[in-house]
Short mmCIF file of C-alpha atoms and ligand atoms in Angstrom, two decimals:
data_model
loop_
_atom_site.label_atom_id
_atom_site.label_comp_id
_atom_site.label_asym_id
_atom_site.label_seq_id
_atom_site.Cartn_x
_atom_site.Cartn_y
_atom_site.Cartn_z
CA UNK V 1 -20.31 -22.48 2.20
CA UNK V 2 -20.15 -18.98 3.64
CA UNK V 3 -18.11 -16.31 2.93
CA UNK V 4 -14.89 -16.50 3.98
CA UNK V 5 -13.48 -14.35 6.65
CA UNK V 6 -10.24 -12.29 6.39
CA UNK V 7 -8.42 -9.98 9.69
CA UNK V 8 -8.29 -7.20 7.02
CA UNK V 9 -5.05 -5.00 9.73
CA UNK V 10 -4.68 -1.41 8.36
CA UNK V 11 -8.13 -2.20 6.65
CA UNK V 12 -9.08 1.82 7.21
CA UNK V 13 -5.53 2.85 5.69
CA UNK V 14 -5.25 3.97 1.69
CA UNK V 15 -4.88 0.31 0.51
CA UNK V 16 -6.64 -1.43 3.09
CA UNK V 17 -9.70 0.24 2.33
CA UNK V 18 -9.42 -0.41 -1.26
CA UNK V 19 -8.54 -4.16 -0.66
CA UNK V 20 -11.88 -3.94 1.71
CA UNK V 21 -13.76 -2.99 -1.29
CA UNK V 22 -12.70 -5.86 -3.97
CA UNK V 23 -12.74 -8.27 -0.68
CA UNK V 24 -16.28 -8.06 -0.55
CA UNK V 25 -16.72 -7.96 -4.56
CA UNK V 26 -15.14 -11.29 -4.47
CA UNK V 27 -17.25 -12.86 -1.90
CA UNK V 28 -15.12 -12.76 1.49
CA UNK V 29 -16.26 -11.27 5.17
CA UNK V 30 -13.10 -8.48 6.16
CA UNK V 31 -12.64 -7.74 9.60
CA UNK V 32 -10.78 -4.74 9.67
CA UNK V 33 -8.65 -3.83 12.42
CA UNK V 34 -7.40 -0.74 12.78
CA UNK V 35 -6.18 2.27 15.65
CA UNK V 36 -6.52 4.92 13.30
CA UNK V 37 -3.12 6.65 14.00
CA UNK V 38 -2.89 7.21 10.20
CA UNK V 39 -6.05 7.10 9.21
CA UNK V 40 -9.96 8.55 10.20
CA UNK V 41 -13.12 6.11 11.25
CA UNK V 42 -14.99 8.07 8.82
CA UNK V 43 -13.21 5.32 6.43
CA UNK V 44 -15.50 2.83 7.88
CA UNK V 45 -18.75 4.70 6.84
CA UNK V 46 -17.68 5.45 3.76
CA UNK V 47 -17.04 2.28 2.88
CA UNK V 48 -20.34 1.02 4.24
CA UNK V 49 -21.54 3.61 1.53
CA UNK V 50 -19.64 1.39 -1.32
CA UNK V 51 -20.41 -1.91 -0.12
CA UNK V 52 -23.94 -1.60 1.07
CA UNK V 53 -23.13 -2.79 4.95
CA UNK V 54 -21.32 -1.38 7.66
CA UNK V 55 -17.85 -3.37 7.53
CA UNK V 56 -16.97 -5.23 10.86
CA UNK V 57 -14.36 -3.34 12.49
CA UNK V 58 -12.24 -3.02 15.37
CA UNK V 59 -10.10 0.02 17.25
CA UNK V 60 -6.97 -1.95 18.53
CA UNK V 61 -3.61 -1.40 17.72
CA UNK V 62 -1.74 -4.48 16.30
CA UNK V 63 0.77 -4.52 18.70
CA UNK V 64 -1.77 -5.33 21.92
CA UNK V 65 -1.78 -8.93 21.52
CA UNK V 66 -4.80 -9.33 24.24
CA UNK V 67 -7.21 -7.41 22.43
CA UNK V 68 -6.17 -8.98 19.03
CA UNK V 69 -6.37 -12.20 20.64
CA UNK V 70 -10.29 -11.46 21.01
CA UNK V 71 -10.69 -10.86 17.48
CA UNK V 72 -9.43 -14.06 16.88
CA UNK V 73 -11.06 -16.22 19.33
CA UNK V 74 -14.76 -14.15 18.79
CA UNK V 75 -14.09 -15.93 15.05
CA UNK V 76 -13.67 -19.52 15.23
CA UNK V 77 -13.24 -19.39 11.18
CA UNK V 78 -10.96 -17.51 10.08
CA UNK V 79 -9.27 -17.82 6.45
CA UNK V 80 -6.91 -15.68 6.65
CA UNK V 81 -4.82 -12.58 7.29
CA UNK V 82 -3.50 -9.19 4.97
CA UNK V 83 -1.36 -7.25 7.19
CA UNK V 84 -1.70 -3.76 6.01
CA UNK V 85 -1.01 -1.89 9.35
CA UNK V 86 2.65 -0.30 9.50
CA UNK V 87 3.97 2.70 9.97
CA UNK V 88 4.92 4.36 6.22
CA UNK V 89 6.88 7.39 6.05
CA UNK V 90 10.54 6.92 4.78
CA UNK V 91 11.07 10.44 6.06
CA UNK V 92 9.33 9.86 9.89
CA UNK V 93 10.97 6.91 10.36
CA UNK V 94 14.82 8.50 9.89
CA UNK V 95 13.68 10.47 12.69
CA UNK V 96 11.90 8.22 15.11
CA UNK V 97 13.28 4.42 14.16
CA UNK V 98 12.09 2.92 17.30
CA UNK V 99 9.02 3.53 16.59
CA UNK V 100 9.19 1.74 13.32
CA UNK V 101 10.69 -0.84 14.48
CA UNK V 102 8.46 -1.26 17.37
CA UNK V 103 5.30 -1.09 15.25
CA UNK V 104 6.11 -2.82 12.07
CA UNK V 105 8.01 -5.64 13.79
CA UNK V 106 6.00 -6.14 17.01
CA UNK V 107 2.47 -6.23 14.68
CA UNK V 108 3.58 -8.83 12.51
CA UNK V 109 4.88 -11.04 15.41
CA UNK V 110 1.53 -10.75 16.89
CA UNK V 111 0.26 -11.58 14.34
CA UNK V 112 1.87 -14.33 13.67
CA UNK V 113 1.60 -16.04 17.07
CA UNK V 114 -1.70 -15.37 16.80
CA UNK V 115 -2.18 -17.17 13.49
CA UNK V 116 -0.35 -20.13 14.98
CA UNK V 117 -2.43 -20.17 17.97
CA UNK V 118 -5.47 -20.14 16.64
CA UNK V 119 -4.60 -22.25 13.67
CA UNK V 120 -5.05 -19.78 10.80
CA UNK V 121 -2.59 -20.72 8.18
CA UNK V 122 -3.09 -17.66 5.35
CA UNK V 123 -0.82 -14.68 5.57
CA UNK V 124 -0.46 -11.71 2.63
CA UNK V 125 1.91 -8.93 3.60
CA UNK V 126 2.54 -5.80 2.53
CA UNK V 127 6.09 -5.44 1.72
CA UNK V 128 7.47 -2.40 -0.78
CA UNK V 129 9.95 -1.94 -3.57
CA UNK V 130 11.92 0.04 -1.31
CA UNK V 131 13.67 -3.83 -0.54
CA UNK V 132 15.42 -3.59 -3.87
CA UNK V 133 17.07 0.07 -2.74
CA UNK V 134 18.72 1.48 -5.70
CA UNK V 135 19.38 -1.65 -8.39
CA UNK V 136 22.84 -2.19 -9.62
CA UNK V 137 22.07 -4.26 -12.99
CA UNK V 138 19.19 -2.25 -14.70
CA UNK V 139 16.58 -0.28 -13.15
CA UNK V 140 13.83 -2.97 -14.00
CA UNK V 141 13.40 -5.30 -10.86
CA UNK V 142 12.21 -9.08 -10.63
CA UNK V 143 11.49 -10.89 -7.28
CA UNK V 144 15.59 -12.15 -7.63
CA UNK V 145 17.03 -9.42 -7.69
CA UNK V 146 19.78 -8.44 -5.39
CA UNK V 147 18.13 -6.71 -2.32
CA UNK V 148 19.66 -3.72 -0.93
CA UNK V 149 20.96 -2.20 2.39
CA UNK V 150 18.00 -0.73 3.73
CA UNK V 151 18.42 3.55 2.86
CA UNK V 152 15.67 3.48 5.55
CA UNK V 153 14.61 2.40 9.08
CA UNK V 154 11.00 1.75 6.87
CA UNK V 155 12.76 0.03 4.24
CA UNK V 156 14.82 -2.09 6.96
CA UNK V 157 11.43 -2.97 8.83
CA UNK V 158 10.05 -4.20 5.54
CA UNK V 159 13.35 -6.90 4.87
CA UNK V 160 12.68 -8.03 8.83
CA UNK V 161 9.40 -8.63 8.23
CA UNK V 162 10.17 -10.61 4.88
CA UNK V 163 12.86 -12.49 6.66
CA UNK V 164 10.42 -13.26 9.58
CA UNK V 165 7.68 -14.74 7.73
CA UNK V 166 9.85 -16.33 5.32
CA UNK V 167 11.60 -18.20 7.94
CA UNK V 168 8.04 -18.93 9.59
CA UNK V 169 6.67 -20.66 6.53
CA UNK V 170 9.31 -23.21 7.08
CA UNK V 171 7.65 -24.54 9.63
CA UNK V 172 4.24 -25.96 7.34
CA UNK V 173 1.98 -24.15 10.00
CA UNK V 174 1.45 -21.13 7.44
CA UNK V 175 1.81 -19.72 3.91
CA UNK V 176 2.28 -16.40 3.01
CA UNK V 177 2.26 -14.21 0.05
CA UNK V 178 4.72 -11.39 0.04
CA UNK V 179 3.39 -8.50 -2.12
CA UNK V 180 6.45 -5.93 -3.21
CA UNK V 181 3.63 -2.51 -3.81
CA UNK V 182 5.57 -0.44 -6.45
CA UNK V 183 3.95 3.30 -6.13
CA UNK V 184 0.71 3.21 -5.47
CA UNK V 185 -1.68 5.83 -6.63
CA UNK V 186 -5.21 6.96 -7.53
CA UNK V 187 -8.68 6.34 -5.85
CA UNK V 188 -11.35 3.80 -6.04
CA UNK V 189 -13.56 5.04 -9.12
CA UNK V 190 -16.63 6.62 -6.94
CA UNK V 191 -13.81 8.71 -5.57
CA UNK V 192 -15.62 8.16 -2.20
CA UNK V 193 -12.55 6.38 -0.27
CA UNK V 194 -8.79 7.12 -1.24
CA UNK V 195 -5.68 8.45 0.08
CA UNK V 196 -5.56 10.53 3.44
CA UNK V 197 -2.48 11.87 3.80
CA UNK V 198 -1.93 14.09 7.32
CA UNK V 199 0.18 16.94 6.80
CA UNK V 200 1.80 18.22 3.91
CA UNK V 201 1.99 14.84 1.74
CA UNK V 202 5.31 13.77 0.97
CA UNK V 203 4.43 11.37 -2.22
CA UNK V 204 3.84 12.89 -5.47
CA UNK V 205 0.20 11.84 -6.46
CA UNK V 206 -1.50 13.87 -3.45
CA UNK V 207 0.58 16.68 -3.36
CA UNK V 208 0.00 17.22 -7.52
CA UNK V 209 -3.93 17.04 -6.49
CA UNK V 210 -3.69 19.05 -3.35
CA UNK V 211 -2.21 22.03 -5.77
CA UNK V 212 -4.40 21.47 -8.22
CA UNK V 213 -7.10 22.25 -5.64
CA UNK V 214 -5.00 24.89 -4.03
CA UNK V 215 -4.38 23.59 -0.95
CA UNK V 216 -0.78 24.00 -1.63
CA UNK V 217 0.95 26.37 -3.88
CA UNK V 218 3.09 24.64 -5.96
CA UNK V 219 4.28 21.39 -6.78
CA UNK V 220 8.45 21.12 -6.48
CA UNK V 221 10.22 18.51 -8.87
CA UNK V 222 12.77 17.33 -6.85
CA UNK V 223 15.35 17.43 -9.40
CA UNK V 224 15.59 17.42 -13.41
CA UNK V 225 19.74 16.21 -13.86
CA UNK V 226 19.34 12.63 -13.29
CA UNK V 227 20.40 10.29 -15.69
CA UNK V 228 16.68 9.79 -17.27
CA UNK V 229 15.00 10.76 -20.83
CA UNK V 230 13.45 13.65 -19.16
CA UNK V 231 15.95 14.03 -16.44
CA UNK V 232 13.24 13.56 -13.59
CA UNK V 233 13.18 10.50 -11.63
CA UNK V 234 11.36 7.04 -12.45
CA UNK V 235 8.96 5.19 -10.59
CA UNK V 236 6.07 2.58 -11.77
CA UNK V 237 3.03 4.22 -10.27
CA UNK V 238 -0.12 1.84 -9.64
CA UNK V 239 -4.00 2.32 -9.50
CA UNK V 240 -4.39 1.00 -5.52
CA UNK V 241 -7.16 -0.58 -7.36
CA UNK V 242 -5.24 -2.87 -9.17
CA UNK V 243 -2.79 -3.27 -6.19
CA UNK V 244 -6.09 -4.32 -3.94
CA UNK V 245 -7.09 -6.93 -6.69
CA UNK V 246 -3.39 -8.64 -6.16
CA UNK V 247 -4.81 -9.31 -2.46
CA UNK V 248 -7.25 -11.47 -3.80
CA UNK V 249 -5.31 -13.30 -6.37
CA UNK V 250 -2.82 -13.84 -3.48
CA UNK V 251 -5.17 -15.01 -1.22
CA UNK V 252 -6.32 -17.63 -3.84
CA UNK V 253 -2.39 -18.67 -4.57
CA UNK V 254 -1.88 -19.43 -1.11
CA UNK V 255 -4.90 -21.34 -1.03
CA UNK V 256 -3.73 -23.96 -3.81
CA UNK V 257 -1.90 -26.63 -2.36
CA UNK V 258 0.81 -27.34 -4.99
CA UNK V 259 1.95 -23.76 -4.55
CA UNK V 260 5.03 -21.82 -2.69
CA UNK V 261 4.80 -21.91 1.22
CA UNK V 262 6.19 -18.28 0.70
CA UNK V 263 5.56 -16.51 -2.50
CA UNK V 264 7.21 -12.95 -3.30
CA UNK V 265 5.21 -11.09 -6.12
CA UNK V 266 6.13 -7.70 -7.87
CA UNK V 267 3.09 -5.52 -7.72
CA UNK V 268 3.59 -3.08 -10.37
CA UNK V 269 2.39 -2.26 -13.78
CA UNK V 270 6.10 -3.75 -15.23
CA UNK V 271 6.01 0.28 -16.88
CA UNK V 272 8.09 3.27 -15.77
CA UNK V 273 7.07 6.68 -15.77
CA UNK V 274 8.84 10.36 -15.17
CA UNK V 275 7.94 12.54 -12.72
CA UNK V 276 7.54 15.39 -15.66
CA UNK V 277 5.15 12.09 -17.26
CA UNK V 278 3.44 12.19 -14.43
CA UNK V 279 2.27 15.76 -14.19
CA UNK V 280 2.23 16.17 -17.93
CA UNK V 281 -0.37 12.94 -17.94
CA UNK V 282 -2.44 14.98 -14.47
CA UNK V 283 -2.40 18.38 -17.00
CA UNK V 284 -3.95 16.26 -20.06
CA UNK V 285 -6.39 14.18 -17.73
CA UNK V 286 -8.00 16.93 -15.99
CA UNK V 287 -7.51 19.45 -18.60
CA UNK V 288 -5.65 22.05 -16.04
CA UNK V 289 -2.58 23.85 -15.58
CA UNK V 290 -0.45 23.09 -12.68
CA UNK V 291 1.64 24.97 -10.77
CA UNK V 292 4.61 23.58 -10.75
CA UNK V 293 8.57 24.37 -10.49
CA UNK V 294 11.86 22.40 -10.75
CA UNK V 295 13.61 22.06 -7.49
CA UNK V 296 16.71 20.49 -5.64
CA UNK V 297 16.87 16.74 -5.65
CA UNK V 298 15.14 15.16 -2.33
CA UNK V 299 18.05 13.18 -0.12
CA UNK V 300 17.86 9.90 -0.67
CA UNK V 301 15.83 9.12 -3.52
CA UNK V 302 16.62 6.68 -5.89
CA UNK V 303 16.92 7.85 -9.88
CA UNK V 304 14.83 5.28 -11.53
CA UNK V 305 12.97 2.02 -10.91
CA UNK V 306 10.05 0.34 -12.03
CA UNK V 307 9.06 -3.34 -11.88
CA UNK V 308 9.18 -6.31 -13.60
CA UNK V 309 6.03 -7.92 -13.39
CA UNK V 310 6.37 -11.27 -14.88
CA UNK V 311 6.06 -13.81 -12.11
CA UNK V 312 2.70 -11.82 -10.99
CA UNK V 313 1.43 -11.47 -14.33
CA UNK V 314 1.84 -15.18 -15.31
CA UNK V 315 1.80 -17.19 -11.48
CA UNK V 316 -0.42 -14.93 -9.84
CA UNK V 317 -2.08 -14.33 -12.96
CA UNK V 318 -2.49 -11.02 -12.05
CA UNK V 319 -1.98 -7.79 -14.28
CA UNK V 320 -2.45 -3.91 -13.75
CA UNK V 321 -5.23 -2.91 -15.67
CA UNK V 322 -5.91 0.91 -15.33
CA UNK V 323 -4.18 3.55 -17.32
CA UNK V 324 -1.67 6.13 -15.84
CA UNK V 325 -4.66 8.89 -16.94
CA UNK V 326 -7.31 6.88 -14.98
CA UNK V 327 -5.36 6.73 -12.03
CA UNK V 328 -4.76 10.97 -12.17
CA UNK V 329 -8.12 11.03 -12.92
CA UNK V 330 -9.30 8.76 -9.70
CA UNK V 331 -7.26 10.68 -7.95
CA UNK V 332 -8.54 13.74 -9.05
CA UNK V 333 -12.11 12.79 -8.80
CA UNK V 334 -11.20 11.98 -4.71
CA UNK V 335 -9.80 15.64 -3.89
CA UNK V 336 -12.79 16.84 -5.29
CA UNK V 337 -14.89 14.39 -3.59
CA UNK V 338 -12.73 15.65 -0.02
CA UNK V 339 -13.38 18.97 -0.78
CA UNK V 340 -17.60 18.34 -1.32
CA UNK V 341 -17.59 17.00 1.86
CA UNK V 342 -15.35 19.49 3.30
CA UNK V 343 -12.92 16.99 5.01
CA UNK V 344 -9.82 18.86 6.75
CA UNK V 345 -6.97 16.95 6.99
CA UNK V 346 -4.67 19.01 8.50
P1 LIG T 401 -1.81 3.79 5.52
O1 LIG T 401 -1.05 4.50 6.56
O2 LIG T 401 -2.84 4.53 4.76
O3 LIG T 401 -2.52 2.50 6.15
C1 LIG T 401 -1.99 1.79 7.22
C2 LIG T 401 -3.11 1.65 8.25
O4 LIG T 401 -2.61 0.89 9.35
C3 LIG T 401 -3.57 2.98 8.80
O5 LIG T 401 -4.99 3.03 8.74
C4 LIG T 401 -3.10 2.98 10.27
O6 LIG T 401 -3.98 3.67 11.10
C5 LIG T 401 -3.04 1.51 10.56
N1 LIG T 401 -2.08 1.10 11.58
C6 LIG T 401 -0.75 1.39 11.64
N2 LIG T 401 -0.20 0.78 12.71
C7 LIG T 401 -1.20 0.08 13.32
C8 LIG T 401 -1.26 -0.76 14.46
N3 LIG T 401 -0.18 -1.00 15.21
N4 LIG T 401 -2.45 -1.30 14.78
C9 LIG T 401 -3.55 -1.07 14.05
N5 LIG T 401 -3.55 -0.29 12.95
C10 LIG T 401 -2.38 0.28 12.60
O7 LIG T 401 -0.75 3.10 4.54
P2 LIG T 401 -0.98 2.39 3.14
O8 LIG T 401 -0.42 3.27 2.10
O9 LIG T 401 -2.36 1.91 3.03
O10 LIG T 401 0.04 1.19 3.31
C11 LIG T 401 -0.39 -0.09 3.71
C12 LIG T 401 0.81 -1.01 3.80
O11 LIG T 401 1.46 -1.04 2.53
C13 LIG T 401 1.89 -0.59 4.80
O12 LIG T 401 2.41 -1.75 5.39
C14 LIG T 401 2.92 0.10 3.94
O13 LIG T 401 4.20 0.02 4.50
C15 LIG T 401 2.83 -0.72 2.68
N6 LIG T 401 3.27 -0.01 1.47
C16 LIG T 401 2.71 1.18 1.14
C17 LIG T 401 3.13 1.86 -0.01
C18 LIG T 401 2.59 3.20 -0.38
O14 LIG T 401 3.24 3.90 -1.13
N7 LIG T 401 1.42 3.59 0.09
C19 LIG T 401 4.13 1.28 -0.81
C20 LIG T 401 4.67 0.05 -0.45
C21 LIG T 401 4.22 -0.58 0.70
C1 LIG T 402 7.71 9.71 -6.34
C2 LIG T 402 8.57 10.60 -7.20
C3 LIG T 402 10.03 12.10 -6.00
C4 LIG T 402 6.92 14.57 -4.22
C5 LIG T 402 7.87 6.14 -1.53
C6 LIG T 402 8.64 5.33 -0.53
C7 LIG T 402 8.66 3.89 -0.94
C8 LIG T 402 7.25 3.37 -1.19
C9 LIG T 402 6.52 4.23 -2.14
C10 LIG T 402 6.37 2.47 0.85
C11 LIG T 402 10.00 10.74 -6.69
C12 LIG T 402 8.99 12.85 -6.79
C13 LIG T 402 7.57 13.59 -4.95
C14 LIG T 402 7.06 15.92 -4.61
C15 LIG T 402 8.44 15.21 -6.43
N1 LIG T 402 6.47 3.39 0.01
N2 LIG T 402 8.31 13.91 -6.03
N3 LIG T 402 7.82 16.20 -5.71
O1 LIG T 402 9.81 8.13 -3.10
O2 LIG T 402 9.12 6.65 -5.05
O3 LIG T 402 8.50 6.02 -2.78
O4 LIG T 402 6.55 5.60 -1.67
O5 LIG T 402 6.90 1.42 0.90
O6 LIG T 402 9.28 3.18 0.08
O7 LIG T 402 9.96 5.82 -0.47
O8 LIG T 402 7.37 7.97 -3.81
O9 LIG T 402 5.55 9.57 -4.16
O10 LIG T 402 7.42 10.17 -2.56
O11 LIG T 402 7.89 10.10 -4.99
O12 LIG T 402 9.13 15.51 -7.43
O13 LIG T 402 6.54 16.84 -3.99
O14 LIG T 402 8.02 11.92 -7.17
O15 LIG T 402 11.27 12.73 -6.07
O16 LIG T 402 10.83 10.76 -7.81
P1 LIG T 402 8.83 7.25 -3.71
P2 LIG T 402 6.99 9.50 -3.80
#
């Protein structure tokens, strides 16, 4: 039998590239697909650099259901479908909701009728922790617990999209995986692909590095009073490696007959850590000194939540393997890497 194709959307993105990577470790053909509006097509060639072969690829946006339509109907055999490509930024997306909604939403219906058309019944989706908001019982989170308001147009474009293809599944033409990413961090171990952020980066990970490299000055902790050990906030930050590797495992649940027409995993390492962890764990990794000062709280951020990661650890039998060091140190190892090949994002 040959190896199995997968539309890989968002497949140049942070965690599509990384899913691109353990795709082809675990035998399958990605097609990635892919407009680049957050991302670079140097992504493709590095990747070709990792896997050996240049990846099949395609400039479209999601949203243009013609040229999608072409992807599908060049491949008679497709498996399946991980729908990466969305707009991400909590921030943006306060400012310009239409566009969220437009892009998030419209993509995965295209998707969708696509699938339907052309008979291909695998779907994993990228859906976020942000669906949980800020947790009432606890600040650990399982797949039942209560979801929130969305604090977001983002986070309300994520609960759409679960309700969509939830509602979908019903109808025995196609199962789908819904993967909740906790905080994904770090860089594949060559350090050769990772994340790209354009602009000043507004998650923690990149914006430690970035200083560390002195691109920026100083890191800010937004806020030391909450109601944590260390008073920073809490989040359960994940090697994307590990987070790509759930891709597979889900694509091999859906696969099994017996299972879920529409499964909702955790992806997280089921372990909290502080911000003040965080850059503590970067300062021991990497041996440096950061610059860093305590600052106001950000708006909207929620104090502490990590996941609980039973139902992917024992259905999906999937668990997060790397170490919060490893991850820094990935992550490291990629700035570095950006700055030998003198990639400007900005
Ligand atoms: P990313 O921005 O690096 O990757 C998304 C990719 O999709 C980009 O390459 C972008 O160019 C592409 N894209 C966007 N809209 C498109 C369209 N209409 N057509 C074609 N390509 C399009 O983001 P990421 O961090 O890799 O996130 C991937 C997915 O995971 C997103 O759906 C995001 O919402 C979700 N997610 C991310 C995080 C995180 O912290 N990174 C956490 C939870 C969920
Ligand atoms: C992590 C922690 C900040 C930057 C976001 C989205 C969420 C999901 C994951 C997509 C927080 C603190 C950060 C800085 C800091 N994405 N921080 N100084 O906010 O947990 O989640 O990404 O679905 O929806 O909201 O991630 O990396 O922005 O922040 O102190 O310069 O680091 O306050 O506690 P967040 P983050």
């Amino acid at each position: 039998m040959g190896r199995k194709k997968i539309i890989v959307t968002g497949g140049a993105g942070y965690i599509g590239s990384h899913t691109v990577v353990e795709l082809v470790a675990h035998g399958y053909d990605p097609i990635i697909v892919d407009n680049y509006s957050n991302s670079f097509p140097e992504v493709i060639d590095w990747l070709e650099e990792l896997i050996g072969f240049r990846p099949i690829n395609h400039n479209l946006d999601c949203c243009d259901y013609d040229s999608l339509k072409k992807v599908f109907s060049d491949n008679s055999d497709i498996a399946g479908v991980i729908h990466f490509a969305a707009y991400k930024a909590v921030g943006e997306s306060m400012e310009k909701p239409i566009a969220y909604y437009q892009n998030n939403v419209n993509s995965l219906l295209v998707i969708l009728n696509l699938m339907e058309e052309f008979n291909v019944k695998h779907l994993v989706f990228s859906s976020s922790c942000t669906v949980y908001g800020t947790p009432d019982n606890g600040i650990q989170v399982a797949e039942n617990s209560e979801l929130k308001p969305p604090a977001s147009p983002y986070g309300h474009t994520k609960i759409i999209c679960e309700e969509i293809i939830q509602n979908v599944c019903g109808n025995d033409k196609i199962k789908a995986s819904l993967l909740r990413y906790f905080n994904p961090i770090g860089a594949h171990r060559s350090g050769k692909i990772g994340e790209l952020p354009i602009g000043k980066p507004n998650n923690l990970v990149p914006f430690i590095t970035q200083t560390a490299i002195g691109i920026r000055e100083k890191l800010t902790i937004f806020g030391n009073t909450y109601n944590t050990p260390d008073g920073t906030n809490i989040r359960d930050y994940i090697h994307v490696s590990d987070l790509a590797n759930a891709h597979i495992k889900a694509l091999d649940y859906i696969g099994n007959k017996q299972n879920e027409k529409c499964s909702i995993f955790n992806i997280g390492t089921g372990n909290g850590n502080s911000v003040k962890e965080v850059v503590d764990a970067f300062e021991k990794a990497t041996e440096m000194k950061l610059n860093y000062q305590i600052g106001e709280k950000r708006a909207g951020d929620v104090e502490a939540i990590y996941a609980n990661a039973q139902k992917s650890n024992s259905i999906l039998g999937w668990t997060a393997e790397r170490t919060l060091e490893e991850s820094l140190l990935s992550a490291w190892k990629w700035q570095l890497n950006l700055k030998a090949i003198d990639f400007k994002l900005d």
